[in-house]
C-alpha cells in the first residue's frame, strides 16, 4: 500500500477525534492558557519595574532548587522572559502529556477496543488513525502556542520573543506526539503505551532538572539530552534560537515516520514487544472487588506517589532563602502570606507549597474515580457485576483509591517536603513532622473533588466528564485568585480556602469536619444513584 492510500480517511477521523474530545481539549487548553495569562498578569502587577524584575531573576538564578523546578531566567528585565521561565518547562511537560494521551486514545486504545477493526473495513487506510491522533495533538499544541504568542505580543512584549515562546510550546507537543506514535506500536494496550510515553516525559524532565540545577560547575550538558531542555534553550526574549524549535519539530517528525514504519510490521491488535504470559492461575487477591480494583489502579497510584514525593522534595528544598526572594516585592509577600495564612514568610511559603501538592492530589482523586466510568463504558464492569458482585462493593473497591490513595500521596509529599526543608533550614525531625501534618490536613479538600465526581457518576453518568471542568475552575480560583486579588466570596468557593494553613497558622478542626461531611453526602448520593440506574 502506498503512502497516500495508507492515510486515506484521515480528514474525517481527525474531525471526529476533535469533536469527540472537545470537552477534554477545552479543559486542557483553558488550563494551559489560564496559567500563561495569569502568570504574565501577575508578574506585571507584582514587578512593575525593570529593577524589581532583575532582582527577582537574580534570586531565582542563585537558587539551585528553583532552577531544577523551572529552569533559569535568561532575559532578567522582561515580563515575557519571566513568564517563559515560569511556564515553558512545566507547560511543555503538560503539552507533551496531552499529546501522548491523545495519540494513544485515537490509536492503541481504539485498536484495543476493536473499533479500529470495524473502521478498517471501510475506506480508511492503515495509517489514518495514527495520522488523526497526531493531528489532534498538533492542533491542541498549535492553539496553545498561537494564543500564547498573540497574547504576549498584544500585551506589549517583543514580537519575535513571543513567537519563539509559542513555537517552543508547540514544538514540545509535536515532539512527544512522535514519542507516542512509536510507543503505540510497541505495546498491546493503551495503558502500557501511556506508561512508555509518561516514562519518556519523566526522564526528559529529570534530565532537564538535573542539568539546570547543576549550574555552571556541573553536568549542564544533560539539558541537551532532553527535548524540554531544547525548549528551554530557545531562550524566548533573549536568543530566540529558532533552530532549536526546528530540532523539536524534526525529532517529532522522525519519530512519527518511525511509528508509521513500525505500524506496517505488526498485526492489528498486537504490539512489537512480546507480551509476558500471565500466571496459570489468578492470585487469591483477585477474588474480591477491592483486589481487582487494586490490580487495575496500583500502577497509577505508584506513579502519582513518586511524582508527589519528588515535587515535595523540590518545594521543600527551596525554602531556604525564600524570604529574601519573596520580599523583593511587597505584593508577592502579601500574596504568599495571604495564601499561607501567616506573616512568617517561610511558614507561609511551605503552607502554599503543600496547598499546591494537594491540588495535584485532587487531580489524582478525580482520575481514580473516573476509572469507574471507564470500566463501565468499556463493558468490563458488566461481567464483574454479573458474577454476583454487588454494585456498591464494586464501586467501593475503586473508591478506596481516591479515599486512601490520596492520603498516601499527601503523606509522601509532606514527608519529602519536610525532609527537604529540614535539610536546608535545620531540624529535620521537627520540619518533617510539621510538614506531614500540613500535608494530611489537606485531605478533606481533596475528598470533596472526588465526591463531586462520584455524585456525577452515580446520578448523571453522561456528565461525569464535567468533573474535570469543576476541578479546573476551582483550582484556577485557588491558584491564581490571591494573585489576582479576587474577592473573598470567590475564594470561598474552593475547598482549599477553608483548610488550616499549616505549618504556620492555627489549627481548626471544624472546617475539616464540615468538608468531610460534605464529601460523605455527595458520595452517598452518587452511590445511591448507582444502585438505581442502569449500567452502561
mmCIF file with all atom_site columns, C-alpha atoms in Angstrom, residues 125-197:
data_model
loop_
_atom_site.group_PDB
_atom_site.id
_atom_site.type_symbol
_atom_site.label_atom_id
_atom_site.label_alt_id
_atom_site.label_comp_id
_atom_site.label_asym_id
_atom_site.label_entity_id
_atom_site.label_seq_id
_atom_site.pdbx_PDB_ins_code
_atom_site.Cartn_x
_atom_site.Cartn_y
_atom_site.Cartn_z
_atom_site.occupancy
_atom_site.B_iso_or_equiv
_atom_site.pdbx_formal_charge
_atom_site.auth_seq_id
_atom_site.auth_comp_id
_atom_site.auth_asym_id
_atom_site.auth_atom_id
_atom_site.pdbx_PDB_model_num
ATOM 1  C CA . UNK A 1 125 ? -6.124 3.460  5.396  1.00 0.00 ? 125 UNK A CA 1
ATOM 2  C CA . UNK A 1 126 ? -3.952 1.614  7.913  1.00 0.00 ? 126 UNK A CA 1
ATOM 3  C CA . UNK A 1 127 ? -2.078 4.772  8.842  1.00 0.00 ? 127 UNK A CA 1
ATOM 4  C CA . UNK A 1 128 ? -5.119 7.090  9.031  1.00 0.00 ? 128 UNK A CA 1
ATOM 5  C CA . UNK A 1 129 ? -5.843 6.591  12.769 1.00 0.00 ? 129 UNK A CA 1
ATOM 6  C CA . UNK A 1 130 ? -2.247 7.406  13.661 1.00 0.00 ? 130 UNK A CA 1
ATOM 7  C CA . UNK A 1 131 ? -2.327 10.457 11.401 1.00 0.00 ? 131 UNK A CA 1
ATOM 8  C CA . UNK A 1 132 ? -5.577 11.600 13.016 1.00 0.00 ? 132 UNK A CA 1
ATOM 9  C CA . UNK A 1 133 ? -4.183 11.111 16.537 1.00 0.00 ? 133 UNK A CA 1
ATOM 10 C CA . UNK A 1 134 ? -1.046 13.089 15.720 1.00 0.00 ? 134 UNK A CA 1
ATOM 11 C CA . UNK A 1 135 ? -3.191 15.718 14.009 1.00 0.00 ? 135 UNK A CA 1
ATOM 12 C CA . UNK A 1 136 ? -5.325 16.136 17.141 1.00 0.00 ? 136 UNK A CA 1
ATOM 13 C CA . UNK A 1 137 ? -2.196 16.547 19.275 1.00 0.00 ? 137 UNK A CA 1
ATOM 14 C CA . UNK A 1 138 ? -0.710 19.081 16.867 1.00 0.00 ? 138 UNK A CA 1
ATOM 15 C CA . UNK A 1 139 ? -3.981 21.020 16.723 1.00 0.00 ? 139 UNK A CA 1
ATOM 16 C CA . UNK A 1 140 ? -4.172 21.349 20.501 1.00 0.00 ? 140 UNK A CA 1
ATOM 17 C CA . UNK A 1 141 ? -0.485 22.338 20.725 1.00 0.00 ? 141 UNK A CA 1
ATOM 18 C CA . UNK A 1 142 ? -0.862 24.866 17.925 1.00 0.00 ? 142 UNK A CA 1
ATOM 19 C CA . UNK A 1 143 ? -3.850 26.519 19.618 1.00 0.00 ? 143 UNK A CA 1
ATOM 20 C CA . UNK A 1 144 ? -1.953 26.875 22.906 1.00 0.00 ? 144 UNK A CA 1
ATOM 21 C CA . UNK A 1 145 ? 1.197  28.160 21.178 1.00 0.00 ? 145 UNK A CA 1
ATOM 22 C CA . UNK A 1 146 ? -0.635 30.608 18.911 1.00 0.00 ? 146 UNK A CA 1
ATOM 23 C CA . UNK A 1 147 ? -2.815 32.160 21.619 1.00 0.00 ? 147 UNK A CA 1
ATOM 24 C CA . UNK A 1 148 ? 0.185  32.394 23.965 1.00 0.00 ? 148 UNK A CA 1
ATOM 25 C CA . UNK A 1 149 ? 2.204  34.270 21.336 1.00 0.00 ? 149 UNK A CA 1
ATOM 26 C CA . UNK A 1 150 ? -0.734 36.513 20.394 1.00 0.00 ? 150 UNK A CA 1
ATOM 27 C CA . UNK A 1 151 ? -1.498 37.448 23.999 1.00 0.00 ? 151 UNK A CA 1
ATOM 28 C CA . UNK A 1 152 ? 2.082  38.274 24.934 1.00 0.00 ? 152 UNK A CA 1
ATOM 29 C CA . UNK A 1 153 ? 2.726  40.227 21.729 1.00 0.00 ? 153 UNK A CA 1
ATOM 30 C CA . UNK A 1 154 ? -0.580 42.042 22.136 1.00 0.00 ? 154 UNK A CA 1
ATOM 31 C CA . UNK A 1 155 ? 0.292  42.997 25.721 1.00 0.00 ? 155 UNK A CA 1
ATOM 32 C CA . UNK A 1 156 ? 3.433  44.795 24.571 1.00 0.00 ? 156 UNK A CA 1
ATOM 33 C CA . UNK A 1 157 ? 6.104  42.098 24.733 1.00 0.00 ? 157 UNK A CA 1
ATOM 34 C CA . UNK A 1 158 ? 8.652  41.672 21.947 1.00 0.00 ? 158 UNK A CA 1
ATOM 35 C CA . UNK A 1 159 ? 7.036  40.049 18.892 1.00 0.00 ? 159 UNK A CA 1
ATOM 36 C CA . UNK A 1 160 ? 9.939  37.766 17.994 1.00 0.00 ? 160 UNK A CA 1
ATOM 37 C CA . UNK A 1 161 ? 10.262 36.547 21.573 1.00 0.00 ? 161 UNK A CA 1
ATOM 38 C CA . UNK A 1 162 ? 6.506  35.940 21.841 1.00 0.00 ? 162 UNK A CA 1
ATOM 39 C CA . UNK A 1 163 ? 6.536  33.910 18.623 1.00 0.00 ? 163 UNK A CA 1
ATOM 40 C CA . UNK A 1 164 ? 9.546  31.922 19.831 1.00 0.00 ? 164 UNK A CA 1
ATOM 41 C CA . UNK A 1 165 ? 7.769  31.211 23.148 1.00 0.00 ? 165 UNK A CA 1
ATOM 42 C CA . UNK A 1 166 ? 4.633  29.970 21.397 1.00 0.00 ? 166 UNK A CA 1
ATOM 43 C CA . UNK A 1 167 ? 6.650  27.943 18.901 1.00 0.00 ? 167 UNK A CA 1
ATOM 44 C CA . UNK A 1 168 ? 8.660  26.268 21.683 1.00 0.00 ? 168 UNK A CA 1
ATOM 45 C CA . UNK A 1 169 ? 5.424  25.146 23.362 1.00 0.00 ? 169 UNK A CA 1
ATOM 46 C CA . UNK A 1 170 ? 4.143  23.820 20.041 1.00 0.00 ? 170 UNK A CA 1
ATOM 47 C CA . UNK A 1 171 ? 7.457  22.027 19.463 1.00 0.00 ? 171 UNK A CA 1
ATOM 48 C CA . UNK A 1 172 ? 7.148  20.198 22.797 1.00 0.00 ? 172 UNK A CA 1
ATOM 49 C CA . UNK A 1 173 ? 3.691  18.934 21.864 1.00 0.00 ? 173 UNK A CA 1
ATOM 50 C CA . UNK A 1 174 ? 4.877  17.844 18.402 1.00 0.00 ? 174 UNK A CA 1
ATOM 51 C CA . UNK A 1 175 ? 7.968  16.074 19.741 1.00 0.00 ? 175 UNK A CA 1
ATOM 52 C CA . UNK A 1 176 ? 6.069  13.991 22.284 1.00 0.00 ? 176 UNK A CA 1
ATOM 53 C CA . UNK A 1 177 ? 3.327  13.209 19.783 1.00 0.00 ? 177 UNK A CA 1
ATOM 54 C CA . UNK A 1 178 ? 6.127  11.464 17.890 1.00 0.00 ? 178 UNK A CA 1
ATOM 55 C CA . UNK A 1 179 ? 7.144  9.617  21.064 1.00 0.00 ? 179 UNK A CA 1
ATOM 56 C CA . UNK A 1 180 ? 3.576  8.354  21.420 1.00 0.00 ? 180 UNK A CA 1
ATOM 57 C CA . UNK A 1 181 ? 3.492  7.327  17.726 1.00 0.00 ? 181 UNK A CA 1
ATOM 58 C CA . UNK A 1 182 ? 6.314  4.880  18.449 1.00 0.00 ? 182 UNK A CA 1
ATOM 59 C CA . UNK A 1 183 ? 5.015  3.785  21.866 1.00 0.00 ? 183 UNK A CA 1
ATOM 60 C CA . UNK A 1 184 ? 1.632  2.671  20.495 1.00 0.00 ? 184 UNK A CA 1
ATOM 61 C CA . UNK A 1 185 ? 3.370  0.311  18.063 1.00 0.00 ? 185 UNK A CA 1
ATOM 62 C CA . UNK A 1 186 ? 5.416  -1.373 20.772 1.00 0.00 ? 186 UNK A CA 1
ATOM 63 C CA . UNK A 1 187 ? 2.708  -2.416 23.191 1.00 0.00 ? 187 UNK A CA 1
ATOM 64 C CA . UNK A 1 188 ? -0.593 -4.238 23.052 1.00 0.00 ? 188 UNK A CA 1
ATOM 65 C CA . UNK A 1 189 ? -2.522 -1.986 25.450 1.00 0.00 ? 189 UNK A CA 1
ATOM 66 C CA . UNK A 1 190 ? -3.240 1.701  25.722 1.00 0.00 ? 190 UNK A CA 1
ATOM 67 C CA . UNK A 1 191 ? -2.205 1.724  29.359 1.00 0.00 ? 191 UNK A CA 1
ATOM 68 C CA . UNK A 1 192 ? 1.243  0.370  28.526 1.00 0.00 ? 192 UNK A CA 1
ATOM 69 C CA . UNK A 1 193 ? 1.642  2.887  25.680 1.00 0.00 ? 193 UNK A CA 1
ATOM 70 C CA . UNK A 1 194 ? 0.756  5.747  28.034 1.00 0.00 ? 194 UNK A CA 1
ATOM 71 C CA . UNK A 1 195 ? 3.222  4.280  30.528 1.00 0.00 ? 195 UNK A CA 1
ATOM 72 C CA . UNK A 1 196 ? 6.044  4.373  27.989 1.00 0.00 ? 196 UNK A CA 1
ATOM 73 C CA . UNK A 1 197 ? 5.155  7.924  26.957 1.00 0.00 ? 197 UNK A CA 1
#
